[in-house]
Short mmCIF file of C-alpha atoms and ligand atoms in Angstrom, two decimals:
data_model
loop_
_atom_site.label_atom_id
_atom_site.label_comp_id
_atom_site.label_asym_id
_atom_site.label_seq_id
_atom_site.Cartn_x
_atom_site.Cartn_y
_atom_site.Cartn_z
CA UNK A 1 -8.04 23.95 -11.24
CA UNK A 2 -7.08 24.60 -14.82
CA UNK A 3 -6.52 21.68 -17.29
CA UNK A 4 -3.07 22.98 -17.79
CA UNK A 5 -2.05 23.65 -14.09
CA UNK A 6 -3.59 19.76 -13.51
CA UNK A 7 -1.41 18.26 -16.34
CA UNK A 8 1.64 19.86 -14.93
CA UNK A 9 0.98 18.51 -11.69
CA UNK A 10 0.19 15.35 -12.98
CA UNK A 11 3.65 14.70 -15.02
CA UNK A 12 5.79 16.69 -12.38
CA UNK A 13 8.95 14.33 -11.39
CA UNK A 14 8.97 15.48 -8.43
CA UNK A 15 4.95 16.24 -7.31
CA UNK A 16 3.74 17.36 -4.33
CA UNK A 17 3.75 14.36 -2.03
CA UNK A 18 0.83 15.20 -0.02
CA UNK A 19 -2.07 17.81 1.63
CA UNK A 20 0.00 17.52 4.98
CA UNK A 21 1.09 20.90 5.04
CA UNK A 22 2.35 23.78 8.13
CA UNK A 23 0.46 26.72 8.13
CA UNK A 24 1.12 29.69 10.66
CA UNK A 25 3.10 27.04 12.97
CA UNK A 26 0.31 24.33 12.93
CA UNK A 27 0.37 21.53 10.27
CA UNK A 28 -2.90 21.21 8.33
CA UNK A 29 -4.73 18.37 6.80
CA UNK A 30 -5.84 20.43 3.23
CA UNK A 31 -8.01 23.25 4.75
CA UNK A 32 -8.18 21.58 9.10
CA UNK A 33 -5.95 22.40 11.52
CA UNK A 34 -5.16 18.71 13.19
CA UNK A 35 -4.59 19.87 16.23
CA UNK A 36 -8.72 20.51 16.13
CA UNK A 37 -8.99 16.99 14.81
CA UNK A 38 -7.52 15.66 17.80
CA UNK A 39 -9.07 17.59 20.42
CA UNK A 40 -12.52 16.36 18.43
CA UNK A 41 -11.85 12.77 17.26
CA UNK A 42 -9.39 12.13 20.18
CA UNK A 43 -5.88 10.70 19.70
CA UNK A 44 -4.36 7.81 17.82
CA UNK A 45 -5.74 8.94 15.12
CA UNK A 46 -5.36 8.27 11.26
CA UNK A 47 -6.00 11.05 9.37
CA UNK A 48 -6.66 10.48 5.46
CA UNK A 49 -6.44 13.24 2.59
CA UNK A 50 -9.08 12.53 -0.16
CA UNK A 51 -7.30 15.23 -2.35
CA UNK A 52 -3.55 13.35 -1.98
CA UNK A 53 -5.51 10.19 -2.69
CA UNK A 54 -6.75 11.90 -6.12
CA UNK A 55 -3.78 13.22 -6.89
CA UNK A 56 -1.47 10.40 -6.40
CA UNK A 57 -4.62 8.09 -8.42
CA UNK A 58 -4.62 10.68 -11.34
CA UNK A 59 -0.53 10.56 -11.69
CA UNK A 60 -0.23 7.37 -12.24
CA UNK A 61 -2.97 7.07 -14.77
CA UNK A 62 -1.46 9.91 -16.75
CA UNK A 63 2.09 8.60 -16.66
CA UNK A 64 0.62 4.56 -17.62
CA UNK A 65 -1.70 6.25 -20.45
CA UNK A 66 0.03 5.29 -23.52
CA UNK A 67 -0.46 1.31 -22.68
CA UNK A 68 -4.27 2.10 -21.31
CA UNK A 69 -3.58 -0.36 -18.23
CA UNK A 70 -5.66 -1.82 -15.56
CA UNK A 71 -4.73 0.32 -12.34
CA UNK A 72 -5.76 -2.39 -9.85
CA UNK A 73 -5.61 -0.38 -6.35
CA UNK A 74 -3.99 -3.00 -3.60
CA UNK A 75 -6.94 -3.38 -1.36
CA UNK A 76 -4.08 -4.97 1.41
CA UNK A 77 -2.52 -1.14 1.38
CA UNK A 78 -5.85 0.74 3.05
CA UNK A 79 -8.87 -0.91 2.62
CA UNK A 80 -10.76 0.94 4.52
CA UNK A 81 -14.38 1.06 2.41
CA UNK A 82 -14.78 4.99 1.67
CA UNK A 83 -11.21 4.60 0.85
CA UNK A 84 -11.59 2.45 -1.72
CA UNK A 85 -15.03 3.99 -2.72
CA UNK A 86 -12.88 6.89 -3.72
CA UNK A 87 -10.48 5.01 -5.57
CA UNK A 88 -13.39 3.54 -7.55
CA UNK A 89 -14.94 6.85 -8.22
CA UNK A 90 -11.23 7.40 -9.76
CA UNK A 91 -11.82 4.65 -12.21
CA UNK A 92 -9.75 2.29 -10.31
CA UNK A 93 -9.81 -1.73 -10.98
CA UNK A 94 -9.05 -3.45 -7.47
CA UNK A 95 -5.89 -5.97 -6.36
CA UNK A 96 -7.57 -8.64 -3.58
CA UNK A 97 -5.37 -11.40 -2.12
CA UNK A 98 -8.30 -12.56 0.24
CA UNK A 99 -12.21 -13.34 0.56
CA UNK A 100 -12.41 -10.79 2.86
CA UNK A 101 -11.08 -8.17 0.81
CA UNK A 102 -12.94 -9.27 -2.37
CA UNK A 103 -15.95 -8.55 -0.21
CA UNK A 104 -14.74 -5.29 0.80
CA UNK A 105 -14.07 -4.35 -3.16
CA UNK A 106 -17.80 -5.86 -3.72
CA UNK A 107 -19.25 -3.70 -0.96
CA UNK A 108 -17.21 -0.36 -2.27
CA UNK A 109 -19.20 -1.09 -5.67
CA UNK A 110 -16.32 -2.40 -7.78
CA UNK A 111 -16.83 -4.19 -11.19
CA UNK A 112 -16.39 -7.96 -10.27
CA UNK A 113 -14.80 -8.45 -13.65
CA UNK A 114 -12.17 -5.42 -13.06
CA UNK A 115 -10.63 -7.61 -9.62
CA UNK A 116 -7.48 -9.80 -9.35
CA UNK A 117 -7.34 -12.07 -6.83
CA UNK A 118 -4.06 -12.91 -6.05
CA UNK A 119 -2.31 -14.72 -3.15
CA UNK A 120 -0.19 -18.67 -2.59
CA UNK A 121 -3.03 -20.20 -0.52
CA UNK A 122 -6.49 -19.58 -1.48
CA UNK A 123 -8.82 -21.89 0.05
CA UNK A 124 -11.45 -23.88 -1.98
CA UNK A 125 -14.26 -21.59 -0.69
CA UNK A 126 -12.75 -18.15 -1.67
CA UNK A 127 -12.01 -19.53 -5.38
CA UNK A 128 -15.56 -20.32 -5.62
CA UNK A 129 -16.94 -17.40 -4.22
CA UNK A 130 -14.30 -15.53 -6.66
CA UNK A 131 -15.63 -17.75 -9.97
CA UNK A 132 -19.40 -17.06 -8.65
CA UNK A 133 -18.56 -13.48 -8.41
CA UNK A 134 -17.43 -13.42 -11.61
CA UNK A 135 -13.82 -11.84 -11.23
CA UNK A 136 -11.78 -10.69 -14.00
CA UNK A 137 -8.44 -12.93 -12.93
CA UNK A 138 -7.04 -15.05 -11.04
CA UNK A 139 -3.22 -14.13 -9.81
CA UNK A 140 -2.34 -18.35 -9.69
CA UNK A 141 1.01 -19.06 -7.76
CA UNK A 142 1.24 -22.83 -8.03
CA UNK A 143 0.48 -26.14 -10.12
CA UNK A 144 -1.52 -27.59 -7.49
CA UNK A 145 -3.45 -23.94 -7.39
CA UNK A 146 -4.03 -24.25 -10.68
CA UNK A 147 -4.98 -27.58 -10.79
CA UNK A 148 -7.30 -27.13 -8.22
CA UNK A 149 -8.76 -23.62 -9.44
CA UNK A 150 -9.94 -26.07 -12.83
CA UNK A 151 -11.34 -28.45 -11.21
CA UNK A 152 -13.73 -26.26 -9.02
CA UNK A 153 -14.72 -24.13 -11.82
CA UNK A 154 -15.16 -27.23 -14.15
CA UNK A 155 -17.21 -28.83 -11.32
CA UNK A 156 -19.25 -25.21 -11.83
CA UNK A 157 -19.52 -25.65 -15.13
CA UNK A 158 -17.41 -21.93 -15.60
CA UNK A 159 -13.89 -21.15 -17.23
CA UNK A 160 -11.76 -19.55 -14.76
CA UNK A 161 -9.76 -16.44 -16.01
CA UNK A 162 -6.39 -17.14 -15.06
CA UNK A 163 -2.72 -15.47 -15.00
CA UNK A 164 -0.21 -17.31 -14.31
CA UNK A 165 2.44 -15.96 -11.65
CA UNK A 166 5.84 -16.26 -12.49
CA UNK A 167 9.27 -15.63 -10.54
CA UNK A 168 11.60 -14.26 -12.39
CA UNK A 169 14.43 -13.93 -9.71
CA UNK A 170 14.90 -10.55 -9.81
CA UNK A 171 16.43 -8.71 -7.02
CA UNK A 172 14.00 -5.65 -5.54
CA UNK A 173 16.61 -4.59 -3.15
CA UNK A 174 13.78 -4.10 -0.57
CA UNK A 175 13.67 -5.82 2.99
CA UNK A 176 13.96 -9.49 3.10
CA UNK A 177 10.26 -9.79 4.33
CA UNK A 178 8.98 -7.91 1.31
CA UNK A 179 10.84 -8.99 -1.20
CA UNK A 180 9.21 -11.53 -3.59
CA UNK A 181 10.74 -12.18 -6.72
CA UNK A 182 13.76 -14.14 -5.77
CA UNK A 183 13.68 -17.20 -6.45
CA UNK A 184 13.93 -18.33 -2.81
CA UNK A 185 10.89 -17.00 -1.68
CA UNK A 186 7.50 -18.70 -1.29
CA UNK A 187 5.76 -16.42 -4.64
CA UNK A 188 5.14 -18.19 -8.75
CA UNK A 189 6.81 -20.29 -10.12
CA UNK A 190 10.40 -20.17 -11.92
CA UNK A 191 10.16 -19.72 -15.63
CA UNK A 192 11.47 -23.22 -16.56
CA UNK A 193 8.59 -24.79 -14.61
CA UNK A 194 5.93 -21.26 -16.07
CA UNK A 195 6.26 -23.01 -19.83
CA UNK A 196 5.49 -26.71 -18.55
CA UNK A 197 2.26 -25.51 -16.77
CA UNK A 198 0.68 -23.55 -19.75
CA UNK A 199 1.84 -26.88 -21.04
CA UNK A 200 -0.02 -28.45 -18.90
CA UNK A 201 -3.10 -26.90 -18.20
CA UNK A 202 -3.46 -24.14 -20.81
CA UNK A 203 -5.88 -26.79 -22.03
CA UNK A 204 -7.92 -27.75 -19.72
CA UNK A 205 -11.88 -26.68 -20.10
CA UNK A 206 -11.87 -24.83 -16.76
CA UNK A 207 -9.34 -22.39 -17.30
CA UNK A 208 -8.85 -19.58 -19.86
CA UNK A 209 -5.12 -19.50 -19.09
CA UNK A 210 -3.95 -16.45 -20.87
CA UNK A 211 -1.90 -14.28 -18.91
CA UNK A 212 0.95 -14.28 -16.49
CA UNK A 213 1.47 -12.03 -13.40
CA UNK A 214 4.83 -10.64 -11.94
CA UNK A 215 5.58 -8.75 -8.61
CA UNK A 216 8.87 -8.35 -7.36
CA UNK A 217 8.49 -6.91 -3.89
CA UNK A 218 7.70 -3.83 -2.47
CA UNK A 219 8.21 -0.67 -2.04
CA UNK A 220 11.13 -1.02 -4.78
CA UNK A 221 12.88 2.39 -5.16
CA UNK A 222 14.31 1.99 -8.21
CA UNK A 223 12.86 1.26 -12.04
CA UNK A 224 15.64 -0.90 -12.91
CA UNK A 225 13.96 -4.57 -11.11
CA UNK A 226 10.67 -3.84 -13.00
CA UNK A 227 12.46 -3.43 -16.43
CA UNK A 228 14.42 -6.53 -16.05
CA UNK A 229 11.65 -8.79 -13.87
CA UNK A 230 9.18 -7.21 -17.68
CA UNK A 231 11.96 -7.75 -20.16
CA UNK A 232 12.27 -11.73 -18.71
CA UNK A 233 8.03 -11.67 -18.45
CA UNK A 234 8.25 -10.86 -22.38
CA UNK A 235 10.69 -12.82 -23.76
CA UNK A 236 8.35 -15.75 -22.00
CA UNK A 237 5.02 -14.79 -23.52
CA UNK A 238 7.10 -14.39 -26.50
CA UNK A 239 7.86 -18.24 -26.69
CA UNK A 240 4.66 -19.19 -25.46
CA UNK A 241 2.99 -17.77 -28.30
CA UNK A 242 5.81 -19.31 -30.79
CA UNK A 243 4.67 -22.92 -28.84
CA UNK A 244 0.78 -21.95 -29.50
CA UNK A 245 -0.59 -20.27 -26.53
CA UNK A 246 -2.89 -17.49 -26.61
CA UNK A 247 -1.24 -14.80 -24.01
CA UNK A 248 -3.80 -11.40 -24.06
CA UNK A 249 -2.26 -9.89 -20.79
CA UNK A 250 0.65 -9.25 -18.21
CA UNK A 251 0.12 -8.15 -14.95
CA UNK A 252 3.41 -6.52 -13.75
CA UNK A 253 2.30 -6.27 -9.86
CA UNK A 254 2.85 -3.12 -7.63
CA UNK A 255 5.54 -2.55 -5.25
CA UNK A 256 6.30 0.90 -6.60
CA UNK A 257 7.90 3.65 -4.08
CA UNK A 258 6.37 6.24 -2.04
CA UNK A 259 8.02 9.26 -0.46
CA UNK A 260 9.06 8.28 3.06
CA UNK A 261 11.68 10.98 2.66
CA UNK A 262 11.65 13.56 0.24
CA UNK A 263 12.70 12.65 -3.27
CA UNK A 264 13.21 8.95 -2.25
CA UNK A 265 11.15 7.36 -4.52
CA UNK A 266 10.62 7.52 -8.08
CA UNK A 267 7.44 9.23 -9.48
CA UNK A 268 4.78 7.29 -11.14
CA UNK A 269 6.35 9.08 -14.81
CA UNK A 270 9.52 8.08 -13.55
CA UNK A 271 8.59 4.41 -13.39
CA UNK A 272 6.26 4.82 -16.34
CA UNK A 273 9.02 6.30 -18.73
CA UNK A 274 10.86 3.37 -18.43
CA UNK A 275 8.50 0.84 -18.58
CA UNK A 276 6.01 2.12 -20.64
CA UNK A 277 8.69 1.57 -23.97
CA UNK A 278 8.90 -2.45 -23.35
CA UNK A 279 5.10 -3.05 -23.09
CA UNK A 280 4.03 -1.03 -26.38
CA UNK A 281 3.01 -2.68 -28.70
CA UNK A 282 3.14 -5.86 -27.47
CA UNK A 283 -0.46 -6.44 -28.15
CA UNK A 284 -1.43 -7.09 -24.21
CA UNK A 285 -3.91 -6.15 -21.91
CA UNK A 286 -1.37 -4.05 -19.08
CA UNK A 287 -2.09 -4.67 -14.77
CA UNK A 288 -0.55 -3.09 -12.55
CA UNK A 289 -1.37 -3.60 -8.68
CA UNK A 290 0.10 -0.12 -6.71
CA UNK A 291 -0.43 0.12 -3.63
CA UNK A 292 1.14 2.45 -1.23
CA UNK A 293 2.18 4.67 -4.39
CA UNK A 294 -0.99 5.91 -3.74
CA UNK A 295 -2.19 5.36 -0.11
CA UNK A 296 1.24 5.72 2.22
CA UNK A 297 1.09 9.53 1.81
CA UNK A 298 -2.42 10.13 2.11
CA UNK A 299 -2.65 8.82 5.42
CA UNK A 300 -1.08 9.88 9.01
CA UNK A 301 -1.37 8.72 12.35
CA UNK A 302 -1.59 11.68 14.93
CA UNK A 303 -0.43 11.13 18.35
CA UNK A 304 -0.59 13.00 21.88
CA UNK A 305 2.70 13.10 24.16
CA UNK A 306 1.97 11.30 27.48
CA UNK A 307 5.08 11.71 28.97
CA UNK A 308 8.78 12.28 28.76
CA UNK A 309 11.38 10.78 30.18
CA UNK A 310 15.17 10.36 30.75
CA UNK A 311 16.98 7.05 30.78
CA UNK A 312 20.98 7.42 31.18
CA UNK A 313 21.41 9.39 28.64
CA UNK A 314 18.84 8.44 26.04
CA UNK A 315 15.30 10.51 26.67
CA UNK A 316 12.09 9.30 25.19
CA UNK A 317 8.89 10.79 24.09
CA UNK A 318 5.93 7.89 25.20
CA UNK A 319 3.30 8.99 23.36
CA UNK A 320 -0.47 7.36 23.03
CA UNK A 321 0.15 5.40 19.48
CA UNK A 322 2.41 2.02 19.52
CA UNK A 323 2.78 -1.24 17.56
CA UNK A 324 -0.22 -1.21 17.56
CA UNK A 325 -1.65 1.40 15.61
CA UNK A 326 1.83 1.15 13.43
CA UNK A 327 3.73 -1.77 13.04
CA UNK A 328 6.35 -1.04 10.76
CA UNK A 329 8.94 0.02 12.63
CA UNK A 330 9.20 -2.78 14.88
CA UNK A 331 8.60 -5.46 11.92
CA UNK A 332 11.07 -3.98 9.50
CA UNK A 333 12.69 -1.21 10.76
CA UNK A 334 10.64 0.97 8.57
CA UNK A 335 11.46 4.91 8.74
CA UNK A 336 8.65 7.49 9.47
CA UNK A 337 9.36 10.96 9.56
CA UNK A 338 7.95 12.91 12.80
CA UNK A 339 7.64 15.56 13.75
CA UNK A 340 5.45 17.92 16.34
CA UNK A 341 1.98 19.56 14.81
CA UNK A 342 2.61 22.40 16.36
CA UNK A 343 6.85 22.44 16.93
CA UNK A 344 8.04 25.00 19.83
CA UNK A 345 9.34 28.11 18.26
CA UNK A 346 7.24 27.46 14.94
CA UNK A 347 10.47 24.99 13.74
CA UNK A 348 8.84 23.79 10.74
CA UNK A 349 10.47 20.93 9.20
CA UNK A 350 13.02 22.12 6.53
CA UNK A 351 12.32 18.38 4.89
CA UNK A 352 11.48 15.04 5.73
CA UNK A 353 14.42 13.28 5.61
CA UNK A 354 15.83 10.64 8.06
CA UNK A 355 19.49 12.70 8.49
CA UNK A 356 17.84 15.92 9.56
CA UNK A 357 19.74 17.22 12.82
CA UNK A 358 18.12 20.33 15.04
CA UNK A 359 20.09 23.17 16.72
CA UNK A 360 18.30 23.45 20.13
CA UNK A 361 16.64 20.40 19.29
CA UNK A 362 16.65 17.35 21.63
CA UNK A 363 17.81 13.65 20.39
CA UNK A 364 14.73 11.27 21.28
CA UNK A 365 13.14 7.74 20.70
CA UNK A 366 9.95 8.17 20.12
CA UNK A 367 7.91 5.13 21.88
CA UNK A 368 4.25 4.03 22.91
CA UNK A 369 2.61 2.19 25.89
CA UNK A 370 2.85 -1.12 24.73
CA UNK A 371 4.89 -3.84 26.30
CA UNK A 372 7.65 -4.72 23.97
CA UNK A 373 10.76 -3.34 23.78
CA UNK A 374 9.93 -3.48 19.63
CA UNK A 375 7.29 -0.80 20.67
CA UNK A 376 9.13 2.05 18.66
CA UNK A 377 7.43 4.37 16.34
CA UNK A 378 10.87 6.59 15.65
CA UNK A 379 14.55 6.06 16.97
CA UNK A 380 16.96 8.93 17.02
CA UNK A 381 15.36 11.61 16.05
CA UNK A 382 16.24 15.06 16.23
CA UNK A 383 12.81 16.73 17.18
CA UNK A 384 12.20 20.14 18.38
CA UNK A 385 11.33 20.30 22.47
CA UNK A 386 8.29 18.15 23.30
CA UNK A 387 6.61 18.39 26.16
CA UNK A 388 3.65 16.26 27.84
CA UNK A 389 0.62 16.78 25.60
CA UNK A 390 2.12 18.01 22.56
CA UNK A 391 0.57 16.00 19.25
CA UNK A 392 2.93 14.41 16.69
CA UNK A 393 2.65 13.62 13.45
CA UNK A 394 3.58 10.50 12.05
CA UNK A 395 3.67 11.08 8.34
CA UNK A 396 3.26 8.43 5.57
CA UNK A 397 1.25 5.98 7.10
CA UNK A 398 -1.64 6.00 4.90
CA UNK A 399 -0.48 2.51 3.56
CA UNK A 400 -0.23 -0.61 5.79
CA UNK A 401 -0.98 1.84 8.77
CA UNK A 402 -4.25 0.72 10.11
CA UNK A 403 -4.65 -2.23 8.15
CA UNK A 404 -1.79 -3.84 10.23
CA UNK A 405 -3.16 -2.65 13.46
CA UNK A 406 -3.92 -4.88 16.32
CA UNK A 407 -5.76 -4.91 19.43
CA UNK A 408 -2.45 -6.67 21.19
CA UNK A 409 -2.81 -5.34 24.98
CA UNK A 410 -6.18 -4.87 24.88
CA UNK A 411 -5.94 -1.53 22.96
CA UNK A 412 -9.10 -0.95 20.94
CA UNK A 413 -7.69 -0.01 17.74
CA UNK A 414 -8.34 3.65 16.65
CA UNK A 415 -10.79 5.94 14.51
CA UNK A 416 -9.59 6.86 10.92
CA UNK A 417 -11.42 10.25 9.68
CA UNK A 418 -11.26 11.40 5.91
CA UNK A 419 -10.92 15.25 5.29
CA UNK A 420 -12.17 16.91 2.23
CA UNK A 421 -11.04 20.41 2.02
CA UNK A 422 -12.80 21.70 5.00
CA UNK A 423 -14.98 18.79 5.77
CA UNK A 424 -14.37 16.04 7.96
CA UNK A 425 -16.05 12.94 8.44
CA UNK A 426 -15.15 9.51 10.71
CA UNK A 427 -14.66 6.57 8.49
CA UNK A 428 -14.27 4.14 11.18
CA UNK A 429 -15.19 4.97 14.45
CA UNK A 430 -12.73 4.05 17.46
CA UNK A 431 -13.13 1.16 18.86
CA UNK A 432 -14.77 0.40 22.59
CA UNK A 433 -14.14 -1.95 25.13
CA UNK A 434 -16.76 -3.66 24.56
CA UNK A 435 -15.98 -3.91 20.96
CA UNK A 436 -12.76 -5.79 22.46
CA UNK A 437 -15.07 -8.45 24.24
CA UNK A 438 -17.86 -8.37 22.28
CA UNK A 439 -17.20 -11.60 19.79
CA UNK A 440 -16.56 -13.60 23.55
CA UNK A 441 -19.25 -12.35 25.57
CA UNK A 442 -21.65 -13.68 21.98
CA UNK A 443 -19.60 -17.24 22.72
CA UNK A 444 -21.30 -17.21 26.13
N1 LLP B 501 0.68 -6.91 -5.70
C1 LLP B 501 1.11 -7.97 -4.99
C2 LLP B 501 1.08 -9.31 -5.57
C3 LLP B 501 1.61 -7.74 -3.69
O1 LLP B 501 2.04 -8.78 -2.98
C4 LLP B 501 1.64 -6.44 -3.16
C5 LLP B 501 2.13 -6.21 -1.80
C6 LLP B 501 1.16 -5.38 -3.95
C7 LLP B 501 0.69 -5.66 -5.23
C8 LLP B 501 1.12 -3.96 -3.46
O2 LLP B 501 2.36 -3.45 -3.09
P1 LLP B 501 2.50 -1.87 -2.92
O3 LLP B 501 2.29 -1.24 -4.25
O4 LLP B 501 1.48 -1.41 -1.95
O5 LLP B 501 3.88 -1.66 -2.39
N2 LLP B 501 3.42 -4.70 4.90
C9 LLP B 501 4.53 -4.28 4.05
C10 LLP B 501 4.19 -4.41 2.59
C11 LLP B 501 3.79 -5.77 2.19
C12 LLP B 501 3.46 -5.81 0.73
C13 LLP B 501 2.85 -7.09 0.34
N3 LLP B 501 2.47 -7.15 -1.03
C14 LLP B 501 4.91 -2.87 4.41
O6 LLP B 501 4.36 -2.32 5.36
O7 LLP B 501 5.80 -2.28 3.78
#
């Protein structure tokens, strides 16, 4: 691809969303049919795009350019190794709110000094782990956090990197369970309370407090939170540094949109055009932790038809992937578009959208096996006919897809596969019954 054509794509507004694309009838992952995918891998499957990955990487890093940030990719979005192998082969820095995903980030090769670790409860263990890993900051949510995080790496004889996370009771307009920068939820502290604990403990010989960390929720589809959540993050580092303190960075978190729908979210220039203005020149090191922005479109969860049915008047499409491969839906409601691999009649979806209607169509819920009534991947949808053993495709589920899935019923959880052009390979094989027993049957 030509410079030119790849700096047009990269600071599009509206970019191609993804290498999920119908071609002759069948949808494609870039250059594979998936209905050959399916017949080889076998179905639920998740189905990752390295290209989209690339793409989505690259256009952020263009649009944040000017302020040079840290693009810390949000292991908790996909954190499946190769995926974030690729995302440090992009030149990605790396999110972590756990031990288990710094050790993921470790494994994947990424620069100890390039992760955050972030998160209201990390245990005494995973701090010193973090400090004896050497890790570039820690995301601190509390005064007994931070009191604690000296005292370890004073008893370790090491100054902890620190950034200080701060509430600024901003409303996301996001749902209630991912929304974090009201002031009634559990994330930071409140600004008052932010200038006592640089107060506090800016001082004390374990901790190089010098930075303070914002995230408002997530996904948040508009730019207008992050500018005001930033503009209140400023004006504090601005009288921190009148009152003495030494502030080098702001981390201003991730939460930004992906296309469920077409057009729904803002692109990464959209965001960055806005943003970009407040932070230069303020003579800071710039985080920022995205997440799905990068991973929710790259990913989708194929699934075969078992059967359909007719209940009163409502008929339903039970198909082999549930809750458990996908829980969004039944946590918050979330919208997926989906729609048949290979639609009847070679109906090709106009858009995704959640209002799209079908002539000839038929009005479904589209469910799995699983014994909830929650079990819902899609409600109301106007599909084109299914029948038993047609494949859908559940689009956008490349972030908090598989990394939510359970093994609830007993259902080993499934293989995700990365495609490359016209190469496929299995990035986590499906799991076996036995792989459901196995950590008992070692108890004895
Ligand atoms: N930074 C912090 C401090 C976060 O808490 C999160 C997400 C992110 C970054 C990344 O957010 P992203 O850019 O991926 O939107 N399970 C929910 C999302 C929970 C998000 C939790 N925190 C979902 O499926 O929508």
């Amino acid at each position: 691809m030509s410079f030119a054509l790849e700096r047009r794509l990269a600071l599009d507004h509206h970019p191609r969303m993804d290498h999920f694309q119908y071609r002759g009838g069948v949808l494609h992952c870039e250059e594979l049919a998936l209905p050959e995918l399916a017949q080889r891998f076998g179905t639920p499957l998740y189905v990752y795009s390295r290209q989209t990955l690339i793409d989505h990487y690259r256009r952020l890093s263009e649009a944040w350019t000017p302020v040079a940030p840290w693009l810390c990719f949000s292991v908790k979005s996909c954190s499946n190794l190769h995926i974030l192998r690729i995302m440090r082969e992009c030149g990605a820095a790396f999110d972590v709110v756990s031990g288990g995903e710094m050790a993921r980030a470790l494994e994947a090769g990424a620069d100890p000094s390039r992760i955050v670790f972030a998160g209201v409860g990390k245990s005494d263990a995973e701090i010193r782990d973090a400090l004896g890993a050497g890790i570039g900051f820690f995301n601190v949510e509390s005064e007994a956090e931070m009191d604690n995080l000296a005292s370890i790496a004073e008893s370790m004889g090491r100054r902890a990197p620190a950034a200080l996370r701060v509430n600024p009771d901003v409303d996301p307009k996001t749902h209630v369970y991912t929304t974090t920068g009201k002031r009634e939820t559990k994330f930071g502290v409140d600004l008052e309370r932010a200038r006592r604990v640089f107060h506090d403990f800016a001082r004390r010989p374990g901790l190089d407090l010098c930075a303070i960390h914002l995230h408002i929720g997530s996904p948040v589809n508009t730019v207008e939170p992050y500018i005001q959540s930033i503009t209140k993050g400023l004006g504090l580092i601005e009288q921190l540094r009148r009152e003495g303190f030494a502030l080098r960075a702001i981390n201003i978190g991730g939460g930004y949109g992906a296309n469920y729908e077409d057009h729904q979210a803002p692109s990464a220039l959209d965001y960055a055009a806005q943003v970009v203005p407040l932070l230069k020149g303020a003579d800071l090191t710039v985080m920022l932790e995205p997440g799905r922005m990068i991973t929710a479109n790259a990913g989708i969860l194929l699934t075969r038809t078992l059967y359909t049915k007719q209940s009163g008047d409502k008929h339903f499409l039970i198909v082999d992937g549930s809750m458990t491969e996908l829980i969004r839906p039944a946590l918050y409601g979330s919208f997926h578009f989906v729609w048949p691999v290979q639609p009847a009649g070679g109906a090709v979806p106009p858009q995704r959208s959640a209002s799209l209607k079908m002539e000839g169509g038929m009005l479904v819920d589209v469910v799995g096996p699983v014994c909830e009534s929650s079990d819902f991947l899609a409600k109301e949808r106007w599909l084109p006919p299914v029948i038993r053993g047609d494949l859908l495709c559940i689009f956008t589920t490349g972030a908090y897809g598989f990394v939510m899935a359970s093994q609830y019923n007993s259902r080993p959880r499934p293989a995700e596969v990365l495609v490359e052009g016209d190469q496929v390979r299995v990035i986590r094989r499906r799991e076996t019954y036995d792989d459901l027993v196995a950590l008992e049957r070692a108890a004895g």
